[in-house]
Coordinates of C-alpha atoms in Angstrom, one line a residue:
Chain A
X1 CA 0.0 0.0 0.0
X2 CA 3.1 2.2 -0.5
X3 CA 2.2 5.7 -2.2
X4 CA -1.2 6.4 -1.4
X5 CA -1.6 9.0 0.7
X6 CA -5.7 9.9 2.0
X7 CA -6.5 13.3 2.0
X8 CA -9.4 13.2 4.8
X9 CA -10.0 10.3 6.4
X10 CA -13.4 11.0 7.2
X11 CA -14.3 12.9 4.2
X12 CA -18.4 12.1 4.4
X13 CA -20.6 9.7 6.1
X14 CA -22.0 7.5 4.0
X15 CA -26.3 6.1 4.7
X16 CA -26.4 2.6 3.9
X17 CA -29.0 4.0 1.1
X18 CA -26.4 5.8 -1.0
X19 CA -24.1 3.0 -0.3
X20 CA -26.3 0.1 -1.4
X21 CA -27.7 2.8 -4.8
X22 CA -23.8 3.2 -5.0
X23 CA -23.3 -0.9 -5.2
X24 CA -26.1 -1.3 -7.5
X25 CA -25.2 1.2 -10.0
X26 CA -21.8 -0.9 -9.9
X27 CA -23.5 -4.2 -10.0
X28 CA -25.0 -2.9 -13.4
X29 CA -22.1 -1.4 -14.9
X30 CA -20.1 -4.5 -15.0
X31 CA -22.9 -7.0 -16.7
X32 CA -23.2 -4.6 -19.2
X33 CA -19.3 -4.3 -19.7
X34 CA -19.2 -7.9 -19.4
X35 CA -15.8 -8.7 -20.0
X36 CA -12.9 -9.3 -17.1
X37 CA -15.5 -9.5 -14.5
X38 CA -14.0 -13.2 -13.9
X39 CA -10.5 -12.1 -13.8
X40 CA -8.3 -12.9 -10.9
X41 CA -7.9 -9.2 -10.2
X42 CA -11.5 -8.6 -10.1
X43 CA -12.3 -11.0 -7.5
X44 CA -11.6 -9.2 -4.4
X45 CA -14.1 -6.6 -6.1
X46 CA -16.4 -9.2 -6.9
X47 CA -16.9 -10.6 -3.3
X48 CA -16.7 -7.2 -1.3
X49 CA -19.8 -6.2 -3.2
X50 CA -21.4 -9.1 -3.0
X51 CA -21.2 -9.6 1.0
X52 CA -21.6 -6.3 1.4
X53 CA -25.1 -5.6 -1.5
X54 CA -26.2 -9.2 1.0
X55 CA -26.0 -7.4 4.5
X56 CA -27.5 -4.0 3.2
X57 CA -30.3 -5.6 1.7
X58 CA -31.6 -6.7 4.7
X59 CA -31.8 -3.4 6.1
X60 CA -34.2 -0.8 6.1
X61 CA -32.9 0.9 3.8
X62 CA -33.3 -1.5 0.6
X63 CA -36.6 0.5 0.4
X64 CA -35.4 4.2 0.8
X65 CA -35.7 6.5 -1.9
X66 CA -33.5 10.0 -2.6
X67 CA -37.3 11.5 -1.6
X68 CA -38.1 9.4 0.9
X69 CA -34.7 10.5 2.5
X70 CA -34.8 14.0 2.3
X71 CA -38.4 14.0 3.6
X72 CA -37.1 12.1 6.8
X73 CA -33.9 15.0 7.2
X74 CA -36.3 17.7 7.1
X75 CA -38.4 16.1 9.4
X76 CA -35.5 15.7 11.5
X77 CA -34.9 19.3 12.2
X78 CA -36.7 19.5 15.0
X79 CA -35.7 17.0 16.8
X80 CA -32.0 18.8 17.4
X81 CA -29.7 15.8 16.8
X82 CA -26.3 15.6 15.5
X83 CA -25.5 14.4 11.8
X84 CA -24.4 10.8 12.9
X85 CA -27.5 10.5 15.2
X86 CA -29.6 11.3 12.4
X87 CA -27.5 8.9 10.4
X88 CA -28.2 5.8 13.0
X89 CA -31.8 6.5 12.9
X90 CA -32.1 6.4 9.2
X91 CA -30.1 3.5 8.7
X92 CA -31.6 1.8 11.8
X93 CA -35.7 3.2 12.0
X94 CA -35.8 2.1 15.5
X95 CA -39.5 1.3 16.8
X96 CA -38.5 1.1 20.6
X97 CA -37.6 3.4 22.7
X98 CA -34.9 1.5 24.0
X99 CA -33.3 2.0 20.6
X100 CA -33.3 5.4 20.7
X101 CA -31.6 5.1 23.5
X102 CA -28.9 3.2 22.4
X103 CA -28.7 5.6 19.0
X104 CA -29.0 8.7 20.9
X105 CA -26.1 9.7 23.5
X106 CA -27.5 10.9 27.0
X107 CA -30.8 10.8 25.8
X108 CA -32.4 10.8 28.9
X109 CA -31.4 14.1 29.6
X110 CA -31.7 15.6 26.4
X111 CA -35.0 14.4 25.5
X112 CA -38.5 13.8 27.5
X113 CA -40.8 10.5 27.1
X114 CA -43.2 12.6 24.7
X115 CA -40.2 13.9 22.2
X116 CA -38.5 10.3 22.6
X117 CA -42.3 9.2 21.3
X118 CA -42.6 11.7 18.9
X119 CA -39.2 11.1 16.9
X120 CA -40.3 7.0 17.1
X121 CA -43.6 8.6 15.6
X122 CA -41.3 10.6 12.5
X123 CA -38.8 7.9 12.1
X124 CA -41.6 5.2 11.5
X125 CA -44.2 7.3 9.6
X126 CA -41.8 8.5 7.0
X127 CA -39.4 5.7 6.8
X128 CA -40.7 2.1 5.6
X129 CA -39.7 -0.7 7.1
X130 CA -37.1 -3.1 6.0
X131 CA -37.3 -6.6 4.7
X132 CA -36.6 -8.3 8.1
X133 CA -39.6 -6.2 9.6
X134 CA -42.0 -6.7 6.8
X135 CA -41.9 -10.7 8.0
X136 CA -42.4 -9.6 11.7
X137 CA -45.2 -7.8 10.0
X138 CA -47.7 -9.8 7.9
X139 CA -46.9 -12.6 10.9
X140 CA -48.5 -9.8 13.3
X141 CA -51.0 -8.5 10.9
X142 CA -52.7 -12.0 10.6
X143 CA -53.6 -11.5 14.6
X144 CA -54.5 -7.6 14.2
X145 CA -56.9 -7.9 11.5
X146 CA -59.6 -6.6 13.7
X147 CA -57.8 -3.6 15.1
X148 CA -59.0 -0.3 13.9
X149 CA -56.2 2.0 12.7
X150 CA -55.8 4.9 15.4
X151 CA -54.6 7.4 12.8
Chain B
X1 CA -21.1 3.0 9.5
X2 CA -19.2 3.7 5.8
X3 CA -17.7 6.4 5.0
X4 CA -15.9 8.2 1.6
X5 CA -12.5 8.7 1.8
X6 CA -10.4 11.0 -0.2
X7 CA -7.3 9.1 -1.4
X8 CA -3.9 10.3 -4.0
X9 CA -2.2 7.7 -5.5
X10 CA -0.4 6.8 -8.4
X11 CA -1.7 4.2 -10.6
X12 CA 0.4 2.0 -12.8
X13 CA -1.6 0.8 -16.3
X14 CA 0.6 -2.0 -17.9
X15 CA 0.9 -0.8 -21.7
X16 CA -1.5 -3.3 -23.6
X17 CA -4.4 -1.2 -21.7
X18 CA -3.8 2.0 -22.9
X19 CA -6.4 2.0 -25.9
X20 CA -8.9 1.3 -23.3
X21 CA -10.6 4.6 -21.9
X22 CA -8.1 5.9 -19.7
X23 CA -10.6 6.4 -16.7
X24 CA -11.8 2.9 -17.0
X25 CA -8.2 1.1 -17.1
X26 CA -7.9 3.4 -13.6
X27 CA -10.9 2.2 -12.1
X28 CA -10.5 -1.2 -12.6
X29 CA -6.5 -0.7 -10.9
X30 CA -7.9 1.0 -8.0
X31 CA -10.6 -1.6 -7.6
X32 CA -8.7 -4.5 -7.3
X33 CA -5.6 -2.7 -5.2
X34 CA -8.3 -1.9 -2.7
X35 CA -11.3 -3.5 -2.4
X36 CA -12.0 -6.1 0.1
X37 CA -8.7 -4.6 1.6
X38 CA -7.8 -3.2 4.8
X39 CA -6.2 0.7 4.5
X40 CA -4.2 1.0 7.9
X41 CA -6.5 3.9 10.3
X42 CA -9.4 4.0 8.2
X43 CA -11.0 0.6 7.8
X44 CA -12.2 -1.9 5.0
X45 CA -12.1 -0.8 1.6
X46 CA -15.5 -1.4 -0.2
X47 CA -14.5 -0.2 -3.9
X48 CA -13.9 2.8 -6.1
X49 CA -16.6 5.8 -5.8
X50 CA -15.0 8.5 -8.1
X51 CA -12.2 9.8 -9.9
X52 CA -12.2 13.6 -9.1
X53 CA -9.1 14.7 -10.3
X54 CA -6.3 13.0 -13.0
X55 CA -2.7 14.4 -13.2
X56 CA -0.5 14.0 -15.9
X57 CA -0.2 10.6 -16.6
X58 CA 4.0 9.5 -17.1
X59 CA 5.0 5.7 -18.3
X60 CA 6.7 4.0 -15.6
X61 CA 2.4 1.9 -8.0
X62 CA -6.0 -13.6 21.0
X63 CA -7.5 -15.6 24.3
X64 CA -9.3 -16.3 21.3
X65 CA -11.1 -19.1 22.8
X66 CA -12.9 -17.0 25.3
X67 CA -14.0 -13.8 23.1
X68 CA -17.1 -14.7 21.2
X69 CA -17.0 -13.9 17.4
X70 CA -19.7 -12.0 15.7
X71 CA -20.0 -11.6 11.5
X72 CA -21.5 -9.0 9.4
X73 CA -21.5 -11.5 6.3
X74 CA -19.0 -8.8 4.7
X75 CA -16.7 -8.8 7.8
X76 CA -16.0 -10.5 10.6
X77 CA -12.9 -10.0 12.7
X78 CA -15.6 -8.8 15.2
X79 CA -14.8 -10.1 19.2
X80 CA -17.0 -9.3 21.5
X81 CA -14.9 -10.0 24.7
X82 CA -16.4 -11.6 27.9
X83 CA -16.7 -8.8 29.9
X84 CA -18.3 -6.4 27.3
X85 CA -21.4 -9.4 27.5
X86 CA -24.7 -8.7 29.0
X87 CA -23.8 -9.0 32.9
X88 CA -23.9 -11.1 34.9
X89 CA -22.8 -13.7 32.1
X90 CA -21.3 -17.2 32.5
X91 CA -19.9 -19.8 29.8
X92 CA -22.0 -23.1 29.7
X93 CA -19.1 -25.6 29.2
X94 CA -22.0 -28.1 28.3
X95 CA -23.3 -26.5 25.7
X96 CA -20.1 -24.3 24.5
X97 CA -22.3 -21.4 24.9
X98 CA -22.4 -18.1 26.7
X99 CA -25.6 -17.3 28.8
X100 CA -27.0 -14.1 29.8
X101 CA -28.0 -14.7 33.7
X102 CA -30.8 -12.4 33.7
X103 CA -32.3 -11.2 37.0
X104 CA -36.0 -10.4 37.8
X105 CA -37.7 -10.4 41.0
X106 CA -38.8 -14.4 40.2
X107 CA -35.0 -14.7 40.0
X108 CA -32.7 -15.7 37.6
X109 CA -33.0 -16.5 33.7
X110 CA -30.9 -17.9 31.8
X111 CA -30.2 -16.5 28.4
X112 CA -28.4 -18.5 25.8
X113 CA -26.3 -16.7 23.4
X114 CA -26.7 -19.9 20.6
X115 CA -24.3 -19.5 17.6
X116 CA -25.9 -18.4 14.5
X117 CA -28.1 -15.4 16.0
X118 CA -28.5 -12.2 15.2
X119 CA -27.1 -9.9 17.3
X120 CA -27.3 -5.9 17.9
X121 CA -23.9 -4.4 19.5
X122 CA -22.0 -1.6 19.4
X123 CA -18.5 -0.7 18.3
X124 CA -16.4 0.3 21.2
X125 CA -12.7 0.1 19.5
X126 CA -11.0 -0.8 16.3
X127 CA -7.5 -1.4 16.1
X128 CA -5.9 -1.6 13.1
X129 CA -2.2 -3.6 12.8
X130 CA 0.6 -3.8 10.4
X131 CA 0.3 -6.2 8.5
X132 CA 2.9 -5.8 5.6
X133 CA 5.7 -8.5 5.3
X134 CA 8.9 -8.1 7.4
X135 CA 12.4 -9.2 6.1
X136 CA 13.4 -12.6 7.9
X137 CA 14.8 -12.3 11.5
X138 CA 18.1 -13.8 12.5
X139 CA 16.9 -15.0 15.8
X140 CA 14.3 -17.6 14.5
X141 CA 17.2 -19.1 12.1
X142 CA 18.4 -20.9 15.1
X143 CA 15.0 -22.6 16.2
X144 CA 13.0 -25.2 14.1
X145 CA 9.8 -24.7 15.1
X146 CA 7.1 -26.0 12.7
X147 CA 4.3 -23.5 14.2
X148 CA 3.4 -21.0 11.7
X149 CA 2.7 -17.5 13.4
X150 CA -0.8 -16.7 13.5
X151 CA -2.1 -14.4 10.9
X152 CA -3.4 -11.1 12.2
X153 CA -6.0 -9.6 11.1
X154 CA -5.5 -6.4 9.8
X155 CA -8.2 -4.3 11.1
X156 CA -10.3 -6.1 14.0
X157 CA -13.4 -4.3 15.8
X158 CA -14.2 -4.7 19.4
X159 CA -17.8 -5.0 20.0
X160 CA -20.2 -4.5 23.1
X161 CA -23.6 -5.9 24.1
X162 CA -23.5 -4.8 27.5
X163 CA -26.5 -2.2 27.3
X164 CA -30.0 -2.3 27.2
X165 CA -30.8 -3.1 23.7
X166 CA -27.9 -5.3 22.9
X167 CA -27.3 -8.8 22.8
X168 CA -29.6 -11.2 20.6
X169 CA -32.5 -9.7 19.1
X170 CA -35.2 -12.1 20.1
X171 CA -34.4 -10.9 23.3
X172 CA -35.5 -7.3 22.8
X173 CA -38.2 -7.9 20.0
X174 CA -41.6 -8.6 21.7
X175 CA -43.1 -11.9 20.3

């Protein structure tokens, strides 16, 4: 790894969103280009975006959108959160509060029961769940047929 | 959790590549010098996002035992060590397990931390080592030992699942 040199080592944050478009948009490129994609020197390539396109899918964000994303940081502007807290919630959408808690730093004293409710209330209005959630989902949804919808 | 990293470097193209588009012949370079690679202080390389700027180009770049192991399918020198577990915790030599000894007022439960679950932790450290190859040593030319040294990983993480929240998910979710 002699003669690279990075610039700024923490140059942006990255949501799993942009990173899974990014892996994609990659994914794409090289079955159209077709060739080399086998070669030795592509492998590496090859696996890291594989493993990596596997773990993201599973997460909420596999059904973000660029809209869907902006709506949720202008939602966020109330709330008064950092850029990485905002950045665990949206690759996260917690639905406890016990996950806020673990995504927000001292959130006990920065924020009461009704605001921790309200941003669970943001996060899980605007963002949809992932593909691990849907499951818990339509195995709940079969019990809470009867349920009228509060909203 | 990923993050973009400006890098310089210079880029070697062997000759028989140079009719293809320049860009693309450094992509493909950059690619496979770094992805799936560990860059010392900064962390797994995933691949190439953009080329922003081209210069001239010139012709001529543990107690392993006891730590319990966790995988994000695209990584996993992950170690979670025994005292960053739920508390109190205790290894189950029967089952080869770790348990969570969880205390209510009925009394103690035993949580099993079975291989193969999901897990939620956090990331406490990361501690990256040198990896690259030394020249031979002197001092091992006198013993024959037929060991090989263990290979170090070159970036490892050091996880936690001692908060509320953490551990195995199915402990959390409500069923």
């Amino acid at each position: 790894m002699t003669g690279n040199l990075w610039k700024d080592a923490n140059a942006a944050l990255l949501s799993n969103y942009e990173v899974f478009q990014l892996l994609t948009d990659l994914k794409e490129q090289r079955k159209e280009s077709g060739k080399n994609k086998h070669s030795s020197g592509q492998q590496n390539l090859n696996t890291i975006t594989y493993e990596t396109l596997k773990y993201i899918s599973k997460t909420p964000c596999r059904h973000q959108s660029p809209e869907i994303v902006r709506e949720f940081l202008t939602a966020m502007k109330s709330h008064k959160l950092t850029k990485a807290e905002k950045l665990q919630l949206l690759n996260h959408r917690p639905v406890t509060a016990v996950e806020i808690q673990l995504m927000v730093e001292e959130s006990e004293e920065r924020l009461t029961e009704e605001q921790i409710e309200a941003l669970l209330h943001t996060v899980t209005s605007i963002l949809p769940p992932g593909p691990e959630a849907e499951q818990q989902q339509s195995a709940s949804d079969d019990v809470a047929m009867d349920e009228e919808d509060p909203a | 959790m990923f993050v973009l990293v400006e890098m310089v470097d210079t880029v070697r193209i062997p000759p028989w590549q140079f009719e293809r588009k320049l860009n693309d012949s450094i992509a493909e370079e950059l690619n496979k010098k770094l992805a799936n690679k560990v860059v010392y202080n900064v962390g797994l390389c995933i691949c190439l996002f953009d080329i922003t700027k081209l210069e001239d180009a010139y012709v001529f770049p543990g107690d392993g035992a006891s730590h319990t192991k966790v995988s994000l399918g695209f990584f996993d020198d992950i170690l979670i060590p025994p005292e960053s577990l739920q508390q109190p915790a205790k290894f189950d030599e029967a089952e080869q397990v770790w348990v969570w000894e969880y205390e209510t007022e009925e009394g103690a439960h035993d949580l099993y931390m079975d291989i193969g679950e999901e897990v939620r932790f956090r990331v406490v450290d990361e501690s990256f080592v040198d990896t690259s190859p030394t020249g031979p040593s002197s001092a091992e030319a006198t013993s024959s030992s037929e060991e090989l040294p263990k290979k170090a990983a070159p970036y490892t993480l050091m996880g936690s699942i001692s908060e509320p929240g953490l551990g195995l998910l199915s402990w959390w979710t409500s069923s």
